[in-house]
XYZ file of C-alpha atoms in Angstrom:
676
model
C 89.203 60.065 158.989
C 88.647 63.352 157.028
C 84.530 63.929 155.545
C 84.916 64.790 151.744
C 83.746 68.030 150.874
C 79.879 68.236 148.504
C 80.665 68.285 145.153
C 79.595 72.338 144.699
C 81.724 72.965 147.671
C 84.928 71.291 145.883
C 84.000 73.008 142.351
C 83.824 76.466 144.505
C 87.238 75.621 146.422
C 88.938 74.580 142.903
C 87.628 77.748 141.571
C 89.343 80.096 144.117
C 92.259 77.806 143.585
C 92.859 78.932 140.857
C 92.007 82.739 140.942
C 94.672 82.569 143.324
C 97.842 81.526 140.646
C 98.740 84.889 139.056
C 98.994 86.937 142.154
C 98.932 84.595 144.793
C 100.611 81.306 143.679
C 101.176 80.198 148.033
C 97.672 80.485 148.666
C 96.191 78.457 145.533
C 98.931 75.940 146.660
C 97.580 75.847 150.300
C 93.679 75.380 148.436
C 95.285 72.461 146.751
C 96.468 70.451 149.886
C 93.562 71.198 151.419
C 91.345 69.576 148.993
C 93.681 66.887 148.799
C 93.429 65.917 152.290
C 89.759 65.487 151.563
C 90.107 64.505 148.483
C 93.425 62.198 148.106
C 94.489 62.141 144.229
C 91.878 64.278 143.096
C 92.395 65.302 139.624
C 92.067 68.796 139.301
C 93.326 69.382 142.932
C 97.006 68.014 141.510
C 96.504 70.171 138.650
C 96.269 73.111 140.830
C 98.895 72.143 142.933
C 101.448 71.716 140.192
C 100.199 74.752 138.753
C 100.986 76.614 142.093
C 104.385 75.355 142.296
C 105.272 76.588 138.834
C 103.952 79.453 139.771
C 106.032 79.667 142.923
C 108.765 78.692 139.917
C 109.363 75.324 141.943
C 109.360 73.608 138.609
C 110.689 70.061 140.188
C 108.373 70.457 142.598
C 105.730 71.002 139.661
C 107.302 68.538 137.675
C 106.700 65.637 140.658
C 103.262 66.084 140.570
C 102.229 66.987 136.547
C 104.037 63.873 135.269
C 102.078 61.374 137.095
C 99.383 63.100 136.199
C 99.489 63.340 132.976
C 99.851 59.696 132.551
C 97.104 58.570 134.851
C 94.753 61.852 132.363
C 96.386 60.965 128.236
C 93.634 63.190 127.240
C 93.299 66.356 129.538
C 95.153 69.286 127.504
C 95.354 71.469 130.345
C 97.467 68.913 132.349
C 99.711 68.360 129.313
C 100.254 71.731 128.925
C 101.097 72.546 132.303
C 103.425 69.487 132.182
C 105.057 71.243 128.866
C 105.385 74.699 130.649
C 107.097 72.758 133.404
C 109.746 71.146 131.298
C 110.346 74.539 129.837
C 110.863 75.968 133.381
C 113.361 73.286 133.735
C 115.029 74.453 129.865
C 113.925 70.775 129.150
C 113.061 72.201 125.588
C 112.400 68.821 123.772
C 110.464 67.576 126.843
C 108.334 70.918 126.964
C 108.028 70.734 122.565
C 106.591 67.180 122.525
C 103.834 68.143 126.059
C 102.869 70.659 124.597
C 102.255 69.361 121.436
C 100.122 66.451 123.054
C 98.167 69.282 124.394
C 97.613 71.649 121.784
C 96.159 68.025 119.405
C 93.906 67.488 122.216
C 92.569 71.211 122.138
C 93.953 73.748 119.466
C 92.063 76.716 120.628
C 94.483 76.017 124.141
C 95.017 79.836 125.177
C 98.699 80.930 124.631
C 99.332 77.713 123.738
C 100.275 77.687 120.253
C 102.436 80.971 121.119
C 104.526 78.807 123.698
C 105.325 76.110 121.112
C 106.559 78.825 119.195
C 109.228 79.743 121.905
C 110.095 76.611 122.759
C 110.689 75.507 118.899
C 112.141 78.899 118.076
C 114.636 77.627 121.531
C 115.809 74.036 120.087
C 116.618 76.063 116.516
C 113.445 74.574 114.407
C 112.872 77.681 112.200
C 110.191 76.138 109.975
C 107.993 74.412 113.198
C 108.434 77.733 115.455
C 106.426 79.146 112.403
C 103.899 77.197 112.128
C 102.745 77.624 115.893
C 103.629 81.217 115.701
C 101.106 81.704 112.697
C 98.086 79.608 114.454
C 99.126 81.402 117.268
C 98.125 85.335 114.757
C 94.540 82.574 114.113
C 93.376 81.670 117.704
C 94.643 85.172 119.266
C 91.186 86.349 118.591
C 90.557 84.465 121.170
C 93.127 85.650 123.674
C 91.678 88.148 126.523
C 95.415 89.922 126.476
C 95.356 90.564 123.206
C 91.174 91.168 122.850
C 92.080 93.950 125.539
C 94.771 95.678 123.940
C 92.772 95.516 120.275
C 90.055 97.032 121.702
C 91.849 100.043 122.589
C 93.457 100.636 119.506
C 90.318 100.316 118.111
C 88.996 103.334 120.080
C 92.050 105.264 119.419
C 92.993 104.716 123.143
C 96.536 104.471 122.423
C 98.311 104.691 125.880
C 96.111 101.772 127.445
C 96.860 99.473 124.144
C 100.351 100.464 124.676
C 100.173 99.365 128.709
C 98.631 96.734 127.665
C 100.688 95.191 124.930
C 103.763 96.146 126.778
C 102.714 94.392 129.764
C 102.059 91.107 126.864
C 105.595 91.393 125.663
C 107.766 91.582 128.573
C 105.834 88.142 129.541
C 106.085 86.665 126.167
C 108.516 88.996 124.274
C 108.062 86.284 121.042
C 104.388 87.320 121.025
C 104.026 87.846 116.958
C 100.552 89.529 117.712
C 101.177 91.575 120.099
C 104.353 92.652 118.216
C 102.746 93.350 115.100
C 99.767 95.304 117.189
C 102.216 97.435 118.842
C 104.166 98.580 115.517
C 100.378 99.428 114.386
C 100.425 101.695 117.207
C 104.006 103.410 116.762
C 102.945 103.815 113.184
C 100.275 105.315 114.158
C 102.472 107.594 116.718
C 104.731 108.546 113.898
C 107.076 106.214 115.575
C 107.893 104.610 112.402
C 111.984 102.988 112.986
C 110.366 101.774 116.283
C 107.719 100.104 114.531
C 110.370 98.616 111.355
C 112.082 97.366 114.334
C 109.035 95.483 115.903
C 108.329 94.449 112.539
C 111.622 92.496 111.180
C 111.840 90.754 114.632
C 107.864 89.556 114.162
C 108.399 88.562 110.821
C 112.501 86.852 111.955
C 109.347 84.775 113.900
C 107.153 84.480 111.577
C 108.465 85.498 108.016
C 104.907 84.156 106.758
C 103.086 86.437 108.673
C 101.359 87.760 105.895
C 99.343 90.960 107.687
C 102.831 91.978 109.669
C 104.725 92.031 106.148
C 101.835 94.504 104.712
C 102.529 96.545 107.409
C 105.838 96.217 107.208
C 106.075 97.501 103.369
C 104.164 100.330 104.693
C 106.461 101.236 107.340
C 109.356 101.209 105.098
C 107.927 103.413 101.927
C 106.756 105.740 104.809
C 110.387 105.742 105.921
C 111.327 106.842 102.502
C 113.060 103.212 101.753
C 109.967 102.373 98.610
C 113.063 99.789 97.252
C 113.099 97.525 99.985
C 108.919 97.792 100.505
C 108.036 96.900 97.005
C 110.766 93.876 97.573
C 108.443 93.081 100.772
C 104.894 93.742 98.160
C 106.289 91.616 96.083
C 106.923 88.736 98.123
C 103.222 88.797 99.470
C 102.576 89.348 95.104
C 104.266 86.051 94.969
C 101.824 84.211 97.020
C 98.598 86.237 95.964
C 99.384 87.653 92.637
C 95.182 88.604 92.255
C 95.354 90.713 95.138
C 93.981 94.656 94.379
C 95.034 95.902 97.525
C 98.826 94.693 96.529
C 98.714 95.810 92.895
C 97.750 99.135 94.186
C 100.580 99.253 96.508
C 102.898 98.346 94.311
C 101.867 100.579 91.785
C 101.996 103.393 94.174
C 105.674 102.171 95.442
C 106.004 101.921 91.305
C 105.426 105.710 91.439
C 107.493 107.069 93.705
C 110.078 105.273 92.790
C 109.923 106.611 89.427
C 108.447 103.869 86.772
C 105.790 105.957 85.916
C 105.376 103.629 82.767
C 105.077 100.692 85.366
C 102.522 102.215 87.425
C 99.965 102.923 84.591
C 100.279 99.566 83.350
C 98.902 98.312 87.302
C 96.121 100.438 86.912
C 95.020 99.820 84.036
C 95.223 96.295 84.808
C 92.480 96.977 88.255
C 91.057 98.926 86.118
C 90.075 96.299 84.036
C 88.908 94.234 86.670
C 87.430 97.343 88.801
C 86.226 99.581 86.339
C 83.694 101.664 88.396
C 86.112 102.241 90.856
C 86.507 106.123 91.214
C 89.797 106.302 93.550
C 91.440 103.650 91.001
C 91.057 106.365 87.949
C 92.185 109.349 90.023
C 94.865 107.257 90.582
C 96.210 106.338 87.155
C 94.838 110.305 85.985
C 97.969 111.164 89.101
C 100.662 109.094 87.082
C 99.375 110.070 84.012
C 99.975 113.695 84.341
C 103.145 112.768 85.857
C 104.184 111.394 82.846
C 102.839 114.392 80.428
C 99.568 112.518 79.013
C 97.351 115.259 80.030
C 94.862 114.415 77.705
C 94.154 110.933 79.401
C 94.855 112.033 82.505
C 91.852 115.006 82.454
C 89.940 111.890 80.989
C 90.709 109.606 84.138
C 89.732 112.590 86.005
C 86.502 113.022 84.359
C 85.725 109.361 84.016
C 85.540 109.261 88.207
C 83.906 112.221 88.353
C 81.109 110.697 86.043
C 81.493 107.300 88.466
C 81.001 109.542 91.568
C 80.132 113.327 90.686
C 80.923 114.238 94.290
C 84.582 112.855 94.321
C 85.984 115.453 95.299
C 89.618 114.505 94.597
C 88.861 113.701 91.142
C 87.469 117.287 90.912
C 90.194 119.111 92.300
C 93.110 117.053 90.380
C 91.119 118.026 87.478
C 91.471 122.279 88.793
C 94.765 121.053 90.063
C 95.985 120.566 86.153
C 96.689 124.428 86.055
C 96.295 124.267 82.110
C 92.379 122.813 83.198
C 89.654 125.363 82.482
C 86.699 123.924 84.164
C 83.568 124.997 82.755
C 80.491 126.976 83.762
C 78.300 123.732 83.485
C 81.222 121.730 85.698
C 80.815 125.242 88.034
C 77.541 124.175 88.780
C 78.164 120.476 89.141
C 80.246 121.036 91.993
C 77.974 123.650 93.560
C 75.431 121.082 93.308
C 77.767 119.213 94.716
C 79.171 120.843 97.867
C 75.066 121.583 98.796
C 74.784 117.570 99.360
C 73.883 116.657 103.464
C 75.616 113.361 103.006
C 78.987 114.340 101.782
C 82.106 114.061 104.411
C 84.315 116.800 105.071
C 87.255 115.739 102.936
C 85.000 115.467 99.848
C 84.049 119.084 101.071
C 87.175 121.094 101.290
C 88.174 118.985 98.102
C 85.301 120.996 96.268
C 86.487 124.109 97.689
C 89.603 124.392 96.455
C 88.224 122.936 92.688
C 85.701 125.605 93.344
C 88.351 128.906 93.633
C 90.658 127.938 90.894
C 87.348 127.333 88.297
C 85.721 130.573 89.815
C 89.445 132.444 89.812
C 89.811 131.171 86.471
C 86.180 133.032 85.340
C 87.347 136.423 86.954
C 84.643 135.929 89.957
C 87.000 136.416 92.324
C 85.157 137.249 95.279
C 83.227 133.927 94.486
C 87.186 132.573 94.552
C 88.220 133.593 97.896
C 85.069 132.232 99.904
C 86.113 128.948 98.733
C 89.935 129.118 98.780
C 89.162 130.329 102.457
C 86.195 127.813 102.993
C 88.470 125.110 101.862
C 91.655 126.069 103.814
C 89.339 126.464 107.088
C 88.717 123.032 106.716
C 91.850 121.769 106.130
C 93.568 123.871 108.963
C 91.287 122.065 111.518
C 91.922 118.556 110.196
C 95.750 119.427 110.690
C 98.021 121.456 113.823
C 100.287 124.141 112.868
C 102.528 125.965 115.542
C 103.565 129.453 113.874
C 105.265 130.070 116.851
C 107.260 126.332 117.678
C 108.380 127.216 113.702
C 109.705 130.924 114.551
C 111.426 129.315 117.920
C 113.114 126.203 116.076
C 114.036 129.091 113.111
C 115.905 131.175 115.953
C 117.529 128.113 117.865
C 118.762 127.108 113.861
C 120.705 130.507 113.925
C 121.768 130.240 117.172
C 123.463 126.636 116.734
C 124.791 126.904 113.216
C 127.296 129.933 113.502
C 130.246 130.327 111.755
C 132.316 128.584 114.727
C 130.668 125.618 114.405
C 131.161 124.837 110.829
C 134.857 126.285 111.271
C 135.063 123.438 113.830
C 133.917 121.336 112.230
C 135.880 121.838 108.484
C 135.940 118.840 107.056
C 133.373 116.537 107.950
C 130.625 115.106 106.322
C 130.592 112.789 102.877
C 132.654 114.713 100.375
C 130.735 113.940 97.236
C 129.202 116.564 95.391
C 126.682 115.105 93.501
C 123.071 117.320 94.750
C 121.993 120.174 93.906
C 119.517 121.120 96.881
C 116.628 123.207 95.456
C 114.704 124.614 98.321
C 112.821 127.404 99.448
C 109.390 128.136 99.757
C 105.955 125.896 97.737
C 105.142 127.583 94.612
C 108.157 129.863 94.903
C 109.269 128.397 90.888
C 111.324 125.744 91.900
C 109.955 123.323 89.358
C 111.433 125.773 86.573
C 114.120 125.732 88.205
C 114.452 122.107 88.487
C 113.110 122.183 84.627
C 115.985 124.157 83.775
C 119.137 122.276 85.019
C 117.375 119.024 83.612
C 118.282 120.331 80.391
C 121.646 120.498 80.797
C 123.379 116.612 79.834
C 125.069 116.637 83.366
C 122.230 116.373 85.393
C 119.539 114.268 86.426
C 115.866 115.096 87.845
C 114.902 112.896 90.344
C 112.078 114.340 92.582
C 111.226 116.660 95.797
C 113.506 113.851 97.771
C 112.036 112.826 101.183
C 115.413 111.988 102.601
C 117.362 114.067 104.137
C 113.715 114.890 106.203
C 113.631 111.467 106.771
C 117.009 111.930 108.587
C 115.808 115.071 110.535
C 112.699 112.381 111.846
C 114.690 109.941 113.029
C 117.366 112.583 114.639
C 114.449 114.094 116.588
C 113.070 110.758 117.507
C 116.491 110.141 119.992
C 114.855 112.717 121.677
C 111.678 111.545 122.512
C 109.677 114.344 121.198
C 109.233 113.856 117.416
C 107.019 116.597 116.840
C 107.984 119.420 119.072
C 111.996 118.854 119.707
C 114.289 120.764 118.054
C 116.810 118.633 117.091
C 120.097 121.599 116.418
C 120.993 120.383 119.437
C 121.048 116.555 118.285
C 122.978 117.666 114.999
C 125.985 120.210 117.681
C 126.416 116.788 118.862
C 127.408 114.386 115.851
C 130.795 113.079 115.514
C 132.922 113.357 112.807
C 132.152 109.392 111.636
C 128.526 110.284 112.041
C 128.159 113.349 110.092
C 130.068 110.947 107.345
C 127.914 108.123 107.747
C 124.678 110.057 107.396
C 125.990 112.078 104.211
C 126.926 108.565 102.448
C 123.318 107.399 104.015
C 122.034 110.381 102.316
C 123.391 109.000 98.737
C 123.248 104.716 99.285
C 119.210 105.729 99.631
C 118.523 107.957 96.752
C 120.583 106.089 94.572
C 117.968 104.380 93.460
C 116.362 107.518 91.638
C 119.398 108.392 89.766
C 118.530 106.486 85.989
C 120.893 108.230 84.200
C 124.337 108.039 85.374
C 124.905 111.763 85.323
C 127.183 113.257 87.647
C 124.842 115.949 89.250
C 121.619 114.832 90.511
C 118.762 117.366 91.382
C 116.864 117.048 94.901
C 113.853 119.359 94.939
C 112.458 118.905 98.253
C 111.689 122.591 99.104
C 111.480 122.171 102.792
C 115.151 121.585 102.749
C 116.172 125.149 103.714
C 115.153 124.400 107.280
C 117.742 121.857 108.002
C 120.854 123.585 105.746
C 122.930 123.166 109.125
C 122.282 119.327 108.566
C 122.574 119.447 105.094
C 126.041 121.640 105.309
C 127.408 118.900 107.967
C 126.980 116.005 105.939
C 127.070 117.071 102.456
C 129.763 119.827 102.340
C 129.946 119.881 98.376
C 126.308 119.693 97.896
C 125.022 122.678 95.806
C 121.954 124.881 96.943
C 120.011 127.132 94.916
C 117.352 129.289 96.855
C 114.327 129.554 95.007
C 111.834 133.096 95.369
C 109.559 134.568 94.544
C 107.614 137.481 95.224
C 105.797 137.053 99.032
C 102.410 138.094 98.130
C 102.469 135.384 94.619
C 103.999 133.067 96.543
C 102.380 133.245 99.827
C 98.703 133.431 97.895
C 98.810 130.459 95.773
C 100.608 128.246 98.446
C 96.566 129.048 100.173
C 95.004 128.380 97.240
C 96.878 124.765 96.615
C 95.635 122.136 98.084
C 99.108 120.190 99.452
C 98.426 116.055 99.398
C 101.214 116.632 102.419
C 103.897 118.198 104.471
C 103.337 121.758 103.970
C 100.898 122.597 107.131
C 101.755 125.875 107.280
C 99.787 126.815 103.992
C 96.366 127.103 105.557
C 96.169 130.320 106.694
C 97.246 133.318 105.288
C 99.106 134.803 108.977
C 100.804 131.506 109.230
C 102.139 131.647 105.685
C 103.176 135.145 106.417
C 105.240 134.213 109.560
C 106.072 130.639 107.219
C 107.768 133.284 104.495
C 109.644 135.543 106.973
C 111.278 132.674 108.975
C 112.337 131.523 105.604
C 113.828 134.532 104.910
C 115.320 134.663 107.825
C 116.789 131.636 108.034
C 118.438 132.345 104.354
C 119.914 135.549 105.063
C 121.656 133.907 107.949
C 122.909 131.077 106.082
C 124.362 134.176 103.404
C 126.336 135.773 106.911
C 127.888 132.629 108.109
C 128.774 130.777 104.784
C 128.578 133.745 102.008
C 128.191 132.135 98.482
C 127.303 128.811 99.305
C 123.641 129.435 98.615
C 122.460 130.972 95.450
C 119.599 132.382 94.767
C 117.023 132.655 91.925
C 114.286 135.500 92.350
C 111.166 134.265 90.212
C 110.209 137.435 88.991
C 114.353 138.570 87.151
C 114.357 135.019 86.038
C 111.536 134.996 84.003
C 112.290 138.586 82.939
C 115.856 138.099 82.028
C 116.275 134.288 81.667
C 119.307 133.860 79.809
C 121.333 136.408 82.312
C 120.002 133.932 85.532
C 120.485 130.523 83.447
C 123.930 131.239 82.912
C 124.297 132.561 86.346
C 122.764 129.370 88.368
C 124.917 127.282 85.888
C 128.052 128.456 87.056
C 127.251 128.068 90.701
C 126.820 124.667 89.932
C 130.073 124.446 87.913
C 128.225 123.609 84.587
C 129.101 124.773 81.213
C 126.667 126.930 79.574
C 124.276 125.040 77.400
C 121.400 126.350 75.082
C 119.058 123.537 75.892
C 118.472 125.174 79.455
C 116.919 128.683 77.496
C 114.115 125.787 76.263
C 113.015 123.428 79.400
C 109.676 122.897 78.083
C 111.470 121.073 75.540
C 112.813 118.688 77.731
C 110.512 115.318 78.380
C 110.511 114.034 81.889
C 108.168 112.920 84.560
C 107.242 115.766 87.146
C 105.448 115.150 90.290
C 104.635 118.888 91.354
C 101.658 121.021 91.057
C 103.779 122.880 88.369
C 104.166 119.696 86.182
C 101.902 121.100 83.307
C 103.209 124.768 83.405
C 106.709 123.778 82.840
C 106.009 121.987 79.965
C 105.209 125.675 77.921
C 107.779 128.561 77.253
C 108.630 130.145 80.019
C 106.110 133.242 80.800
C 105.331 135.999 83.442
C 101.773 135.240 83.410
C 101.704 134.251 86.945
C 103.408 136.998 88.119
C 100.917 139.523 90.571
C 98.101 137.358 90.136
C 97.349 138.446 94.243
C 96.286 141.403 93.181
C 92.924 140.166 92.390
C 92.718 139.293 95.828
C 94.047 142.324 97.086
C 91.007 143.319 99.437
C 91.272 140.050 101.287
C 95.385 139.528 101.839
C 95.571 141.408 105.035
C 96.528 139.071 107.202
C 98.954 137.900 104.778
C 100.903 141.119 104.415
C 100.277 141.952 108.225
C 102.511 138.856 108.906
C 105.143 139.599 106.528
C 106.195 142.661 108.197
C 108.948 143.946 106.619
C 109.770 141.487 104.279
C 107.192 142.389 102.391
C 108.691 145.995 101.775
C 113.000 144.739 101.245
C 111.632 141.866 98.943
C 113.508 140.187 97.346
C 116.946 141.431 99.649
C 116.274 140.680 103.323
C 115.132 143.928 105.743
C 118.976 145.135 106.824
C 119.923 143.360 110.405
C 117.587 140.481 109.491
C 120.464 137.742 109.300
C 120.926 135.858 112.445
C 117.962 137.669 114.370
C 114.572 135.243 113.584
């Protein structure tokens, strides 16, 4: 007769057996059988044996052990969950759900239980029941060791470790909505926006009521330039939480991006009625008012933000960035005082540097002004890496790919619509003035700097696996005729939300689109392209003293600006040679000196009859989002021409990087086309 082991020894043997389940289920089964020989009918040993048989992929044998055990142990949650797992392994979903519900009624915090129950309900098509289970899993996930480890890695920005853990989890449980959301968050951090959208769509298919996933989905859609869809998601969330301030703020931001500034202003005003001491809200209101042309109210909003937080650099820079608002000696003294604060973070410091640079420039203190511009740019440059050599290689590769032969072989490709007018070039080159001139014509609608073409570029780059360092031009060369047409149609469909006036032509004033003219010509061959060009020292220094919200990483170093300008000139010269007459160039200094001649030529290139309103663009009322918003609401002027001369002693790196491009302006140096 076998002697029963002491209780402590049996407990130790059981613990060892359970520890073997994942890696050595056969040994776990042997341990259970040894215990049962010594302790016949011992419930924990039978549970171990049933779970071991299941881990050995022997669900029938597991059921033979677990069914009678569950009948004997109606109040044992682990037993009933193991039984549910055995039923599920045999695809007996009804039985699995019944056993799982019984287990979770006994112990709601059973690890992984709600996730498995949701999975089984999904197999049965019980969508509402599955969603309840998945959402309960999200609540209980804070105690899940695997998800906790992945969450710690995310919090510590160890993205490789987080991704490894989350992908392992999803291989085991593809419907783990908590893991799907976390992996989507990781994707957003890494710039994998389309991947994040796909993960969140699956997450919300499984659990439509997962509010945090829907918030993240709205963010991903916004980043993917799908603002109308993002707004629908925010509105769905607001239907459940109508007073949520973060959602209302997000809605205001989206309305602004969609051109509904009146709606955005109303939302900001409502939020400020509840949160009157939030300087960020006052600054956001100021941005919307500035865009709508209400500069007086914008100034008041910015100044109120400053009164609430005198060190709030964003508000100071926003005030200075109005261009037409001159900061006072008192303002300068206050900014200098705030700039010296030891507790001021770097973001506030650099915004104050840009604001002081502008204020001191207006005061004629150019040496001190340049010192602050240089400090602000240096700080921003450290935050925002930029590789001038990589950009140069991309331009050279574009010249190599987009040849006469390339376009001849693809004649007739793309979407034949003629609607868009692309105004391209460097920022601060006069593109907003050109946009305002064209928008003064009754057949043309101004929209804004539309990011859709760049979104297409990002998606093409992502196909190559390295979105930041891969030239996508080879992928463009590999597109089929059907794909090229589909991309053109997609551009028009995605930008349609910004067209409100029903006019035949509309303007896309994203300056950086000059880098994507090859793609543009392929997918929209009838599009009109205008190149805005300004003297390289005026344009270059104007970029240097402008703190952009996003997207202009080249602009925070004088040498980088010079190389970028030279690459731009080379690429435009290449397209002039390959597609003569396709791009119409507007030289800013000529436009200012002989406005009517230049405007007539511009309209003729667009196939538009002359309209005298185009000579008075400052009279055209519309929202303008760019840094030149206030300037284009005034008559055309030469006041900004030659301002670089005040800073000539410090612009050596810019001049050197420009090389022969500076000497030959406004034309490219001889032989430059195709030799970038």
